[in-house]
Short mmCIF file of C-alpha atoms in Angstrom, two decimals:
data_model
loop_
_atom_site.label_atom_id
_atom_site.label_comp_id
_atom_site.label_asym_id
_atom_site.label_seq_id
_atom_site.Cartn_x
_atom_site.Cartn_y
_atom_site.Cartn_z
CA UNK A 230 16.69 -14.27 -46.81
CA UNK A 231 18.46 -11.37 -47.87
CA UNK A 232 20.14 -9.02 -45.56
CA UNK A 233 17.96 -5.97 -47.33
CA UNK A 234 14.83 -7.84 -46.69
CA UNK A 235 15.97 -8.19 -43.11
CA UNK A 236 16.26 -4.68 -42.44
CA UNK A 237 12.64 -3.98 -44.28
CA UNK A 238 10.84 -6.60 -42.20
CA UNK A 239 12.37 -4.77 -38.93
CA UNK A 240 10.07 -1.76 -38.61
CA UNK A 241 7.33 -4.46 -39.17
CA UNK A 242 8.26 -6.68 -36.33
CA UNK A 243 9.01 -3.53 -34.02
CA UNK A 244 5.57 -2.47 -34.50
CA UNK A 245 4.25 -6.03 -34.01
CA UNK A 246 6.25 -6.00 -30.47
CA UNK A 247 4.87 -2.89 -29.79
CA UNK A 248 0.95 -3.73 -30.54
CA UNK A 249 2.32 -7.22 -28.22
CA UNK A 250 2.81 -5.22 -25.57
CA UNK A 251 -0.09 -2.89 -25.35
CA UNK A 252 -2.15 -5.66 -25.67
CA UNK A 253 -0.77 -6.77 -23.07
CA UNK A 254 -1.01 -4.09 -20.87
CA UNK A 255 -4.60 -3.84 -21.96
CA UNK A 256 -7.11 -2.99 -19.38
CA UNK A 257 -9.97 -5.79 -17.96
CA UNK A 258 -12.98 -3.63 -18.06
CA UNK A 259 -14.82 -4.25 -14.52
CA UNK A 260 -18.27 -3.23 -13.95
CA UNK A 261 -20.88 -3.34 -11.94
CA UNK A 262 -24.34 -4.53 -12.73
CA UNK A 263 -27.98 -4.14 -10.50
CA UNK A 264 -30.66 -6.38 -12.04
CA UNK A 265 -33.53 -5.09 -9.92
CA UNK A 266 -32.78 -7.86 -7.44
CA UNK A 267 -28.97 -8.38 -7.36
CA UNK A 268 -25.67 -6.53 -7.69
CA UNK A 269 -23.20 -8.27 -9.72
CA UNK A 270 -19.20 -7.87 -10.63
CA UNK A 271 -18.53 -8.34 -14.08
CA UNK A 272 -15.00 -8.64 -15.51
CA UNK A 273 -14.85 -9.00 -18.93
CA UNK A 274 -18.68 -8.84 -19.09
CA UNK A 275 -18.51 -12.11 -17.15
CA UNK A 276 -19.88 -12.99 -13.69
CA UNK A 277 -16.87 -12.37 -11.34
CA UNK A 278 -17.57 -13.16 -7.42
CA UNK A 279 -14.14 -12.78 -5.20
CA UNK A 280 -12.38 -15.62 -3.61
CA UNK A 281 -10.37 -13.08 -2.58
CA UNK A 282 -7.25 -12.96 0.24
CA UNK A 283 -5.50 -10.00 2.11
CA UNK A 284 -1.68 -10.12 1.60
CA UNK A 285 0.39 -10.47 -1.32
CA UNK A 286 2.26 -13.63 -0.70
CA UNK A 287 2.16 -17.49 -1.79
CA UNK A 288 -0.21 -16.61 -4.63
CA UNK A 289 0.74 -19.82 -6.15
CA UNK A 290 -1.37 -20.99 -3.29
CA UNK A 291 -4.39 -18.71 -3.70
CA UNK A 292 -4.77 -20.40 -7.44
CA UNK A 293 -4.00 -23.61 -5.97
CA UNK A 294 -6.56 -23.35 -3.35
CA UNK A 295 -9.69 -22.59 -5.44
CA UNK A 296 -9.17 -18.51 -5.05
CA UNK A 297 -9.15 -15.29 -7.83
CA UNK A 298 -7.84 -11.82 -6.00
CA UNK A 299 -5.77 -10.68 -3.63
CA UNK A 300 -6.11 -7.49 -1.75
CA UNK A 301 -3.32 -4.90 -1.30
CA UNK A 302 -3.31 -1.82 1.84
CA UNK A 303 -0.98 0.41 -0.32
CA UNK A 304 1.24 0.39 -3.79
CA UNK A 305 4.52 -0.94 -2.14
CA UNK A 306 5.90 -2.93 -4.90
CA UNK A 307 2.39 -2.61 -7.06
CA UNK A 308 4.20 -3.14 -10.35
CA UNK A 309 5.79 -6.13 -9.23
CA UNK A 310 2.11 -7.79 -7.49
CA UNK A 311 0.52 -6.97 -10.68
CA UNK A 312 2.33 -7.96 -12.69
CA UNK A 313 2.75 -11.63 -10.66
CA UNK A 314 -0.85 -11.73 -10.36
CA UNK A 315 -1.42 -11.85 -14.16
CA UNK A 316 1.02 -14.46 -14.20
CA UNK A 317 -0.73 -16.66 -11.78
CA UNK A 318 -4.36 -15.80 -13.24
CA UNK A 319 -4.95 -13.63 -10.21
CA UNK A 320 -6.69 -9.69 -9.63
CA UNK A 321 -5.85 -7.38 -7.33
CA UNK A 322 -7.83 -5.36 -5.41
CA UNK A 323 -5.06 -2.22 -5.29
CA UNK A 324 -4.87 -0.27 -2.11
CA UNK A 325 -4.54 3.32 -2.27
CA UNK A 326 -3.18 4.24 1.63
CA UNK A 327 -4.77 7.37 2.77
CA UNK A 328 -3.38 8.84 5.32
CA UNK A 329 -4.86 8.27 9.36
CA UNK A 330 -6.00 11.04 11.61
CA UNK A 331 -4.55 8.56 14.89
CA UNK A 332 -1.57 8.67 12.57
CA UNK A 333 -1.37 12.43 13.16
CA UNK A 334 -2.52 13.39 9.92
CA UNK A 335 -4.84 16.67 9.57
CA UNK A 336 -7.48 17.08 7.26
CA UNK A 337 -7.68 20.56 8.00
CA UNK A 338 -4.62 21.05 6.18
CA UNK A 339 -5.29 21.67 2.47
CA UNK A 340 -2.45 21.51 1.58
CA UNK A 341 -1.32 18.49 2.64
CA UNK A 342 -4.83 16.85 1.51
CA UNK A 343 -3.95 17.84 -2.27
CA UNK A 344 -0.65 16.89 -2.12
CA UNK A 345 -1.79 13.29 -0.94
CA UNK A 346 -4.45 13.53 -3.74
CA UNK A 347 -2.37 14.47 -6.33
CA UNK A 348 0.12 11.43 -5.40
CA UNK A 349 -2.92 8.89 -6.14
CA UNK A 350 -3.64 10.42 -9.00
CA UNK A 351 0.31 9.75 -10.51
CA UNK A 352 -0.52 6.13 -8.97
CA UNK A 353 -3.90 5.56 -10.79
CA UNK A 354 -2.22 7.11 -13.98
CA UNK A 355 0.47 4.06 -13.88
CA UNK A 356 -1.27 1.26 -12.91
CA UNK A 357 -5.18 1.70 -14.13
CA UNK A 358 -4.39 -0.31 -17.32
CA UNK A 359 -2.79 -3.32 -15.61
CA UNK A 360 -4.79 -6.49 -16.67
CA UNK A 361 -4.71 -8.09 -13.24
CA UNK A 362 -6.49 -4.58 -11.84
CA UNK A 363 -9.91 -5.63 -10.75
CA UNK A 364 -11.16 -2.30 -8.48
CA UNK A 365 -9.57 0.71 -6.51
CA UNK A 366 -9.30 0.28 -2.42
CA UNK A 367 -9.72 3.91 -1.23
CA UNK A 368 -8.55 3.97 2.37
CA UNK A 369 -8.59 1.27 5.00
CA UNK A 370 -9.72 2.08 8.57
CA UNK A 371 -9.46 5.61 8.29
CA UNK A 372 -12.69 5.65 10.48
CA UNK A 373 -10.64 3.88 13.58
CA UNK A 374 -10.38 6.72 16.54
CA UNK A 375 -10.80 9.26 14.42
CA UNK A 376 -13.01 12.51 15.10
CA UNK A 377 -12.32 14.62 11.92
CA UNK A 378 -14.87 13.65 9.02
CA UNK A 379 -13.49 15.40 6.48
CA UNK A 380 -11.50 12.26 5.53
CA UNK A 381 -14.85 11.51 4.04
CA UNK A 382 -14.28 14.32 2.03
CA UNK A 383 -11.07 13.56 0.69
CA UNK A 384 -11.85 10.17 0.12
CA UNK A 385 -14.56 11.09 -2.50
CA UNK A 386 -12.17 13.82 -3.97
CA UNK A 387 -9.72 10.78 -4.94
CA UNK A 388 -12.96 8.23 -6.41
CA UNK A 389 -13.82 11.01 -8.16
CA UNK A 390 -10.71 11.86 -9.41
CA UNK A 391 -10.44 7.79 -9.95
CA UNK A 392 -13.74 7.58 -12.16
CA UNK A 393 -12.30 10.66 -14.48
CA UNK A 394 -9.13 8.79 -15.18
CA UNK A 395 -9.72 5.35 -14.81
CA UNK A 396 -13.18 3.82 -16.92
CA UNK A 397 -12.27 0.37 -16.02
CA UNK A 398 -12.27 -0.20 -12.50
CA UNK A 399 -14.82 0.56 -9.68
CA UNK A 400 -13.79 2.20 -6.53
CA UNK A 401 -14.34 1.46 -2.83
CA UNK A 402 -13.57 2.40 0.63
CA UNK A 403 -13.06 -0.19 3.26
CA UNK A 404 -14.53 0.87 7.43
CA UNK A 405 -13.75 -1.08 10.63
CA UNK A 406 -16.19 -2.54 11.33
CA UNK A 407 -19.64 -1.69 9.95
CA UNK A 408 -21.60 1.37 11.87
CA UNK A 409 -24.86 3.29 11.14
CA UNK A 410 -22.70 6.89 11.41
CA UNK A 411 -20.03 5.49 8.73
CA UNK A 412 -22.62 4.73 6.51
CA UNK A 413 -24.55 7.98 6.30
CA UNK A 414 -21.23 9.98 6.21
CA UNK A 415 -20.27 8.00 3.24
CA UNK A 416 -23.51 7.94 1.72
CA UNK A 417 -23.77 12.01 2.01
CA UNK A 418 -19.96 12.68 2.02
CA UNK A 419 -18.24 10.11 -0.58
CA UNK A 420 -21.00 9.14 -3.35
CA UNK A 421 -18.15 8.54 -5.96
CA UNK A 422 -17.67 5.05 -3.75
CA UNK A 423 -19.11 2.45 -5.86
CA UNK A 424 -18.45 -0.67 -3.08
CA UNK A 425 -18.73 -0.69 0.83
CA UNK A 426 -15.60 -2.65 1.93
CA UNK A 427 -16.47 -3.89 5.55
CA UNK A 428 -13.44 -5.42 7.73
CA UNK A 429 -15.12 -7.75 9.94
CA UNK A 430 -13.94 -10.46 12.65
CA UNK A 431 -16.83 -11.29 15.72
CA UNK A 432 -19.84 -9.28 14.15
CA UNK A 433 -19.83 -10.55 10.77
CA UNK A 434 -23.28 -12.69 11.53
CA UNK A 435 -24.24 -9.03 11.96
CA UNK A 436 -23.22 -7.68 8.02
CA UNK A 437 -26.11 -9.06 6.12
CA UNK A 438 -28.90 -7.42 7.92
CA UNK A 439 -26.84 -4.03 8.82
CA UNK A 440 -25.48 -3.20 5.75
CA UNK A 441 -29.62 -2.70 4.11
CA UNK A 442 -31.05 -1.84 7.88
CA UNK A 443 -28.24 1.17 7.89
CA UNK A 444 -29.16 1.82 4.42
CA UNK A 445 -26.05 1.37 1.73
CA UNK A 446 -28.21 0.66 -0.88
CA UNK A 447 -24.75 -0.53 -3.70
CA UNK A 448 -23.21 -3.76 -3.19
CA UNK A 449 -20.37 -4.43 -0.54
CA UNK A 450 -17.53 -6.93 -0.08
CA UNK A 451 -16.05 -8.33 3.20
CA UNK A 452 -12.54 -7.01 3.28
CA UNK A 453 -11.16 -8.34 5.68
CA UNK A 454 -12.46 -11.56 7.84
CA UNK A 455 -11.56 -14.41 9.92
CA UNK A 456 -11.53 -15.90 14.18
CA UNK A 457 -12.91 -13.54 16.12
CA UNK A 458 -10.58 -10.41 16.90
CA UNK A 459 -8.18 -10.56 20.24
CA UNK A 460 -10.19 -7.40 21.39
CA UNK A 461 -13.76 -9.16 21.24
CA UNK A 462 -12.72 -12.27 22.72
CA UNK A 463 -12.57 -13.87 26.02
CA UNK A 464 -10.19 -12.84 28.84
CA UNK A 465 -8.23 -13.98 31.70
CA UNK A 466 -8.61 -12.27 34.94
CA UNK A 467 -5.06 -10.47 34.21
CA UNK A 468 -6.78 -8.64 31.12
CA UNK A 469 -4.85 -11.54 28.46
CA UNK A 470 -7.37 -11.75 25.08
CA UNK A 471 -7.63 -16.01 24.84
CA UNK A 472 -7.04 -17.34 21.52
CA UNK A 473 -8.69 -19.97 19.79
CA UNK A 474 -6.40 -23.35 18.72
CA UNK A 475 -5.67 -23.58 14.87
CA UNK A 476 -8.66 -26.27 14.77
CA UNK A 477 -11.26 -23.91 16.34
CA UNK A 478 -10.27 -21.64 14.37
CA UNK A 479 -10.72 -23.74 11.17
CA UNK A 480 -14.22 -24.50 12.31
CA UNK A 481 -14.94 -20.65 12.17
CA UNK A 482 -13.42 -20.30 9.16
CA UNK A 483 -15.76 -22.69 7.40
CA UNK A 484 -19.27 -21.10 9.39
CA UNK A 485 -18.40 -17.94 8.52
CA UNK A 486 -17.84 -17.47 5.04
CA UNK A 487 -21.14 -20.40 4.34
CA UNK A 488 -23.56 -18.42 6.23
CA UNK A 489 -22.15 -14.75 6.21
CA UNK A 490 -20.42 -13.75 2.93
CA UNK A 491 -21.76 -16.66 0.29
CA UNK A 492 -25.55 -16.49 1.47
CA UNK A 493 -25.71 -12.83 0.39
CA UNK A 494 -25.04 -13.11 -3.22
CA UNK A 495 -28.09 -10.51 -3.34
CA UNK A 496 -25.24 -7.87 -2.22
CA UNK A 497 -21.91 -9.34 -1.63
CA UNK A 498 -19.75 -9.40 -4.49
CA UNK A 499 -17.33 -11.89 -2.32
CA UNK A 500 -14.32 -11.26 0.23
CA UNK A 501 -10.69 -11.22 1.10
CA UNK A 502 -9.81 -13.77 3.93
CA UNK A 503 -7.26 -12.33 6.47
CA UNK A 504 -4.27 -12.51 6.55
CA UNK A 505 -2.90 -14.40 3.78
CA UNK A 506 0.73 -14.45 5.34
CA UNK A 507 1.56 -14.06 9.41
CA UNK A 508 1.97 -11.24 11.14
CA UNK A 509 2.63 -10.28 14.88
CA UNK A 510 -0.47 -8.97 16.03
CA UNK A 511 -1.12 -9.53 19.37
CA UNK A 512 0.34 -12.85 18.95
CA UNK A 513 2.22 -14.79 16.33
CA UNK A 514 -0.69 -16.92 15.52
CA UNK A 515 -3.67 -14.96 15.71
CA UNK A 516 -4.52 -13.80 12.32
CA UNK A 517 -2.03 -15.57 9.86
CA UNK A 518 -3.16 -18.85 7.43
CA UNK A 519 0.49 -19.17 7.23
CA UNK A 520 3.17 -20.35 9.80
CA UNK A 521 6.11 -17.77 10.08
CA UNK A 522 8.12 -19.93 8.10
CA UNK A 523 5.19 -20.02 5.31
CA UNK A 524 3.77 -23.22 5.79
CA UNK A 525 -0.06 -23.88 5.66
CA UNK A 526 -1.71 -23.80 8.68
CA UNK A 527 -5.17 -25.45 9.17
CA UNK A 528 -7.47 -23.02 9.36
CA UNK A 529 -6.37 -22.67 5.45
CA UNK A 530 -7.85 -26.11 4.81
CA UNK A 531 -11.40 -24.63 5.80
CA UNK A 532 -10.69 -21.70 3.10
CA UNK A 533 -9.52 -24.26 0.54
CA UNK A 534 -12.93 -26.24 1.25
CA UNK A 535 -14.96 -22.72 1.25
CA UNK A 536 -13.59 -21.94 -2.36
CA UNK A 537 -13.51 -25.26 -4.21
CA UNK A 538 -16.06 -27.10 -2.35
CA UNK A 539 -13.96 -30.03 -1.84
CA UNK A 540 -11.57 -31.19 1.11
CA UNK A 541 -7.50 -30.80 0.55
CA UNK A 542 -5.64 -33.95 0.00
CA UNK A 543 -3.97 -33.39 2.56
CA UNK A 544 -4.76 -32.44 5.87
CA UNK A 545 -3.29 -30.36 8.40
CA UNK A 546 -3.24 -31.71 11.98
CA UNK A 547 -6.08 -31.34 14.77
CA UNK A 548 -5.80 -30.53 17.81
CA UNK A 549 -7.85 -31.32 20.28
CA UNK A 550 -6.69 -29.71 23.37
CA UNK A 551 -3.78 -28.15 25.40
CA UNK A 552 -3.81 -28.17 29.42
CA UNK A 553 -1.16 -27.39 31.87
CA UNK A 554 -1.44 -29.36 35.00
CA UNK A 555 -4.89 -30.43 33.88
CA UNK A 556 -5.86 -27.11 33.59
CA UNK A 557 -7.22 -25.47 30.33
CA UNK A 558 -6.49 -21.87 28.40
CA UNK A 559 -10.28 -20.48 29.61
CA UNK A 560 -9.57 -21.64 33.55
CA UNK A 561 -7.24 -18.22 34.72
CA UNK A 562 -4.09 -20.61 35.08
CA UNK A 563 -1.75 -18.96 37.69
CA UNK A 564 1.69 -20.78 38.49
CA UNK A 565 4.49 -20.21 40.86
CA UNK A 566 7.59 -18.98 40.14
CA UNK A 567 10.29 -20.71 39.35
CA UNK A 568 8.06 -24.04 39.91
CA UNK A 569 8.02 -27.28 37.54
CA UNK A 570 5.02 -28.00 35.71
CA UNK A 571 3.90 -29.85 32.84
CA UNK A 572 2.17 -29.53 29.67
CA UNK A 573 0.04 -31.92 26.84
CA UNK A 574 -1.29 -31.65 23.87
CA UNK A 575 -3.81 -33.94 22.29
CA UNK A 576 -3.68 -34.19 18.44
CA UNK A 577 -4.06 -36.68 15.88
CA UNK A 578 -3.83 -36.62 11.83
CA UNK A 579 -6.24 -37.87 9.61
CA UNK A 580 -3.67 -38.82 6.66
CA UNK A 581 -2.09 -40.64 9.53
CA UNK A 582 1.57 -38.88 9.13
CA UNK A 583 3.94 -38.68 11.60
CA UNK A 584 3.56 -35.17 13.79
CA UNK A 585 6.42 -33.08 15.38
CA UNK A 586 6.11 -31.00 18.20
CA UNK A 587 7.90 -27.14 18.48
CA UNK A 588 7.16 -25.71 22.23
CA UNK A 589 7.98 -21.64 23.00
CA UNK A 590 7.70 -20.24 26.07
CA UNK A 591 7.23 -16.06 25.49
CA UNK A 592 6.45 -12.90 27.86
CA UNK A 593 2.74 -11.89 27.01
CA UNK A 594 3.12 -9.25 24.28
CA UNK A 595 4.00 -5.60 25.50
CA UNK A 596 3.75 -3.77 22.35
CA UNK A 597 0.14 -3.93 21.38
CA UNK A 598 -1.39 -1.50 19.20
CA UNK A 599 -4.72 -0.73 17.05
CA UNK A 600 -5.57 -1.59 13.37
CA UNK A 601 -3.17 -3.64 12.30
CA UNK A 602 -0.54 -1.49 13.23
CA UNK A 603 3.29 -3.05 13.15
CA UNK A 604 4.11 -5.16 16.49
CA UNK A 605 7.20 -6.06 18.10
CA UNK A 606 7.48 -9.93 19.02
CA UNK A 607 8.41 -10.56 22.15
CA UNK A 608 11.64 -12.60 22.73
CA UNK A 609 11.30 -16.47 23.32
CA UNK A 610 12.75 -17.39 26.83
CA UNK A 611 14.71 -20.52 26.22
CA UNK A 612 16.51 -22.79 28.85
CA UNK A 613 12.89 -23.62 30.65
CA UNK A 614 11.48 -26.32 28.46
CA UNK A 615 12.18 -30.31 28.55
CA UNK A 616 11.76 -32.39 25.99
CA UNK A 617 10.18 -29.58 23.87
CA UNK A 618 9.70 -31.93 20.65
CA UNK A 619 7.40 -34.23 22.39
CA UNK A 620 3.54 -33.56 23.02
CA UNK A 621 4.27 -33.78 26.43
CA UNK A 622 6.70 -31.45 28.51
CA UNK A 623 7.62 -30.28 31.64
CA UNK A 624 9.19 -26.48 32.27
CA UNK A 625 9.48 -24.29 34.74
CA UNK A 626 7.81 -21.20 35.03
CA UNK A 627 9.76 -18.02 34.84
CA UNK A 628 11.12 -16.22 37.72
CA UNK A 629 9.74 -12.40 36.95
CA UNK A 630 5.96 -11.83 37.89
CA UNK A 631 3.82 -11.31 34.97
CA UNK A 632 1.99 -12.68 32.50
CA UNK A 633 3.37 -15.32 29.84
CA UNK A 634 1.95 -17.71 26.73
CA UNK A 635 3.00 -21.47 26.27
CA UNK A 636 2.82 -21.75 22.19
CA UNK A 637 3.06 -25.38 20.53
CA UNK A 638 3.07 -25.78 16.85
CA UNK A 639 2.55 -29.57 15.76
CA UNK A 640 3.56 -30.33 11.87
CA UNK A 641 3.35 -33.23 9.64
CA UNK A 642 6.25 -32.34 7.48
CA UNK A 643 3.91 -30.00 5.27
CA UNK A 644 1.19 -28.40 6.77
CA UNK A 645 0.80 -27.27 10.88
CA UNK A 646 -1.71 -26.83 13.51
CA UNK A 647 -0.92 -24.52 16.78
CA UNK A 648 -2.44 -23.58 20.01
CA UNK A 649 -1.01 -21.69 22.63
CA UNK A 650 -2.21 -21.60 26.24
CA UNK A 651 -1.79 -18.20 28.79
CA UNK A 652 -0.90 -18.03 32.18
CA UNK A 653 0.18 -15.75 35.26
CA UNK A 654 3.28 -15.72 37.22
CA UNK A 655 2.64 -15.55 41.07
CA UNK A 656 5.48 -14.20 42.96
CA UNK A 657 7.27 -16.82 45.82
CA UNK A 658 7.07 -15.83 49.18
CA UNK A 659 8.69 -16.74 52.39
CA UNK A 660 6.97 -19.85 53.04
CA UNK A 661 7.55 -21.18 49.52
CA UNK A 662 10.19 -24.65 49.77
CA UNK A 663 13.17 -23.79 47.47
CA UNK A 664 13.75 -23.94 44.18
CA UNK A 665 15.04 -27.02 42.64
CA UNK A 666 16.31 -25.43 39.59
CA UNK A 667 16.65 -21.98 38.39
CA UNK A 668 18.29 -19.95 35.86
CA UNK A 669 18.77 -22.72 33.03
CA UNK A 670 20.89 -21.55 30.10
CA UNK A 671 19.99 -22.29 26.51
CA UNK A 672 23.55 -24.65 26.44
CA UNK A 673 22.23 -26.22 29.59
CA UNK A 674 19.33 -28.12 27.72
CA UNK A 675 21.34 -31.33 27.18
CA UNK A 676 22.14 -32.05 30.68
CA UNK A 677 18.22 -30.30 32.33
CA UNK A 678 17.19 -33.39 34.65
CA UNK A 679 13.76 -32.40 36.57
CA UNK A 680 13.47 -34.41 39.52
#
């Protein structure tokens, strides 16, 4: 070819690149459809119901796992989730973070409300013809110790302002929790919400009949779900929320979404599991389907089974208890300070791999907030534990009164299973014998010898 038809065909193949790209970039039209009976989530006029998760990490794993969407709080790094999600064959349920009242925000100020509206509306300009975009999250929480209402107010400002921009995509608002009063204030307040987002832990058996008895009469999603929350679940006598092993857990995980989210196809257009990651809230373990390290935990197994409908190759551990002394996480364990005592774990592995044990000793956390809010994890006290990669040890309790978590996380090379147990620190007294051993040093581990 010629060098002069070169240069004629390169107008052509910029324009070809071009038209490449905006296809591309083309928007997914998503809509919503009522058939008299049902509400349903089309995507491409096609039947879409949510596998979804909350977090944007290991979305290899969402695919891989049988799931379709992942659910964003805010537009940190939204370019770079979209634009991964597409890749992977994923939506995204994009967060739009408006601002809290507990977070000292005033929605009194009108100024301050219009500036925050006019930064969505840069936001929805940029991103409301991504392909992976499947609807608009409008707030999450904002209801959470609030007293102001005109957040309701502001919340329908920006849907509105959504629906004039954006043709594509529905919009929705996500509550704590589902309440009679959040319902009628969005109902009256916020009618340019299209989808009730409801984040829901302990009273999600609760959803199906609340959301119609309350009267949202559009479809909803569950948001957020998973064990039940530390705040609604059982407590020592020191005030310490008990947490459910990894294998409980699973069990949940499996009961909740069959008979709460997939039995109410009349309604639910589908859910985002929490928390598709880990976190620190209120422990290490509580909410996360991932280890801190990222590996699969197995309360993921149960989601894996809840999406595909069939069992992952391979299985994380069980565990089927955790005692110290003989005693178990619900029986108010209080031991002496500065005593030895000893702690088992009972687990087993159906692929019949060979397990590892990780023990941590930790101070019960001090720095516990609301909604999700960020958490500092407490340090790990080392120099207390023997033979911490076996399911049995024996360590001594701290010296400083309190209370204090025993964590073990048991692995088969890929997957993990944890548990962790709480207890109380009782002071010594005068009549206590003496201590044996006391103020072991994390380089002291190799020669600790409990008599």
């Amino acid at each position: 070819m010629n060098q002069s038809a070169s240069r004629s065909l390169l107008p052509l193949l910029f324009v070809c690149f071009l038209m490449s790209f905006s296809f591309a970039q083309q928007a997914v039209k998503v809509e919503l459809v009522f058939d008299g009976t049902n509400w349903n989530l089309l995507r491409d006029k096609k039947p879409y119901y949510i596998k979804g998760a909350g977090g944007e990490k290991h979305m290899t794993e969402i695919v891989a796992r049988g799931g379709n969407s992942l659910r964003t709080w805010g537009t940190e790094n939204a370019q770079q989730i979209l634009d991964e999600a597409q890749k992977n064959g994923l939506t995204v349920m994009l967060g739009l973070w408006v601002q809290h009242e507990r977070h000292g925000f005033d929605y009194n100020n009108k100024q301050n409300v219009e500036k925050q509206l006019n930064n969505f509306r840069e936001i929805v300009k940029k991103f409301k013809d991504h392909p992976a975009l499947l609807l608009w999250g409008i707030g999450n929480e904002v209801d959470l110790l609030y007293t102001n209402t005109k957040v309701w107010d502001a919340i329908n400002d920006i849907a509105k302002m959504v629906h004039e921009l954006d043709k594509n995509h529905p919009t929705s608002t996500v509550t704590a929790g589902l309440d009679s009063t959040e319902v009628v204030l969005i109902k009256s307040k916020a009618p340019h919400i299209d989808i009730y987002g409801i984040n829901t832990y302990g009273d999600i058996a609760n959803v199906k009949e609340n959301i119609r008895k309350f009267g949202w009469q559009g479809p909803y999603m569950i948001t957020e779900w998973g064990p039940n929350g530390h705040w609604e679940s059982p407590k020592t006598e020191w005030g310490a929320s008990i947490e459910a092993t990894s294998s409980e857990k699973a069990l949940v995980y499996q009961k909740r979404y069959q008979d709460f989210i997939y039995s109410d196809q009349k309604k639910c257009l589908g859910s985002y599991v929490f928390l598709w990651g880990s976190k620190q809230e209120y422990t290490g373990t509580w909410y996360g389907l991932f280890s801190e390290d990222g590996k699969p935990t197995e309360a993921l197994d149960a989601v894996e089974y809840c999406w595909k409908g069939t069992a992952s190759e391979n299985k994380a551990p069980t565990i089927d208890s955790l005692n110290v002394d003989g005693q178990k996480k619900e029986g108010n364990i209080y031991l002496k300070s500065q005593n030895k005592f000893n702690a088992r774990v009972y687990a087993r592995d159906s692929d019949n791999q060979k397990l590892t044990y990780s023990w941590a000793l930790l101070p019960e956390s001090s720095d516990q907030k609301s909604g999700g809010d960020s958490e500092a994890k407490p340090e790990q006290i080392e120099g207390l534990i023997k033979n911490k990669r076996s399911n049995q040890i024996t360590f001594q309790a701290p010296a400083i009164e309190g209370g204090y978590r025993l964590f073990v996380t048991i692995s088969d090379g890929k997957k993990e299973a944890y548990a962790n147990i709480p207890f109380y620190v009782s002071p010594r007294n005068a009549n206590d014998p003496p201590v044996r051993f006391v103020n072991l040093k994390k380089t002291d581990l190799n020669s600790f010898n409990i008599e």
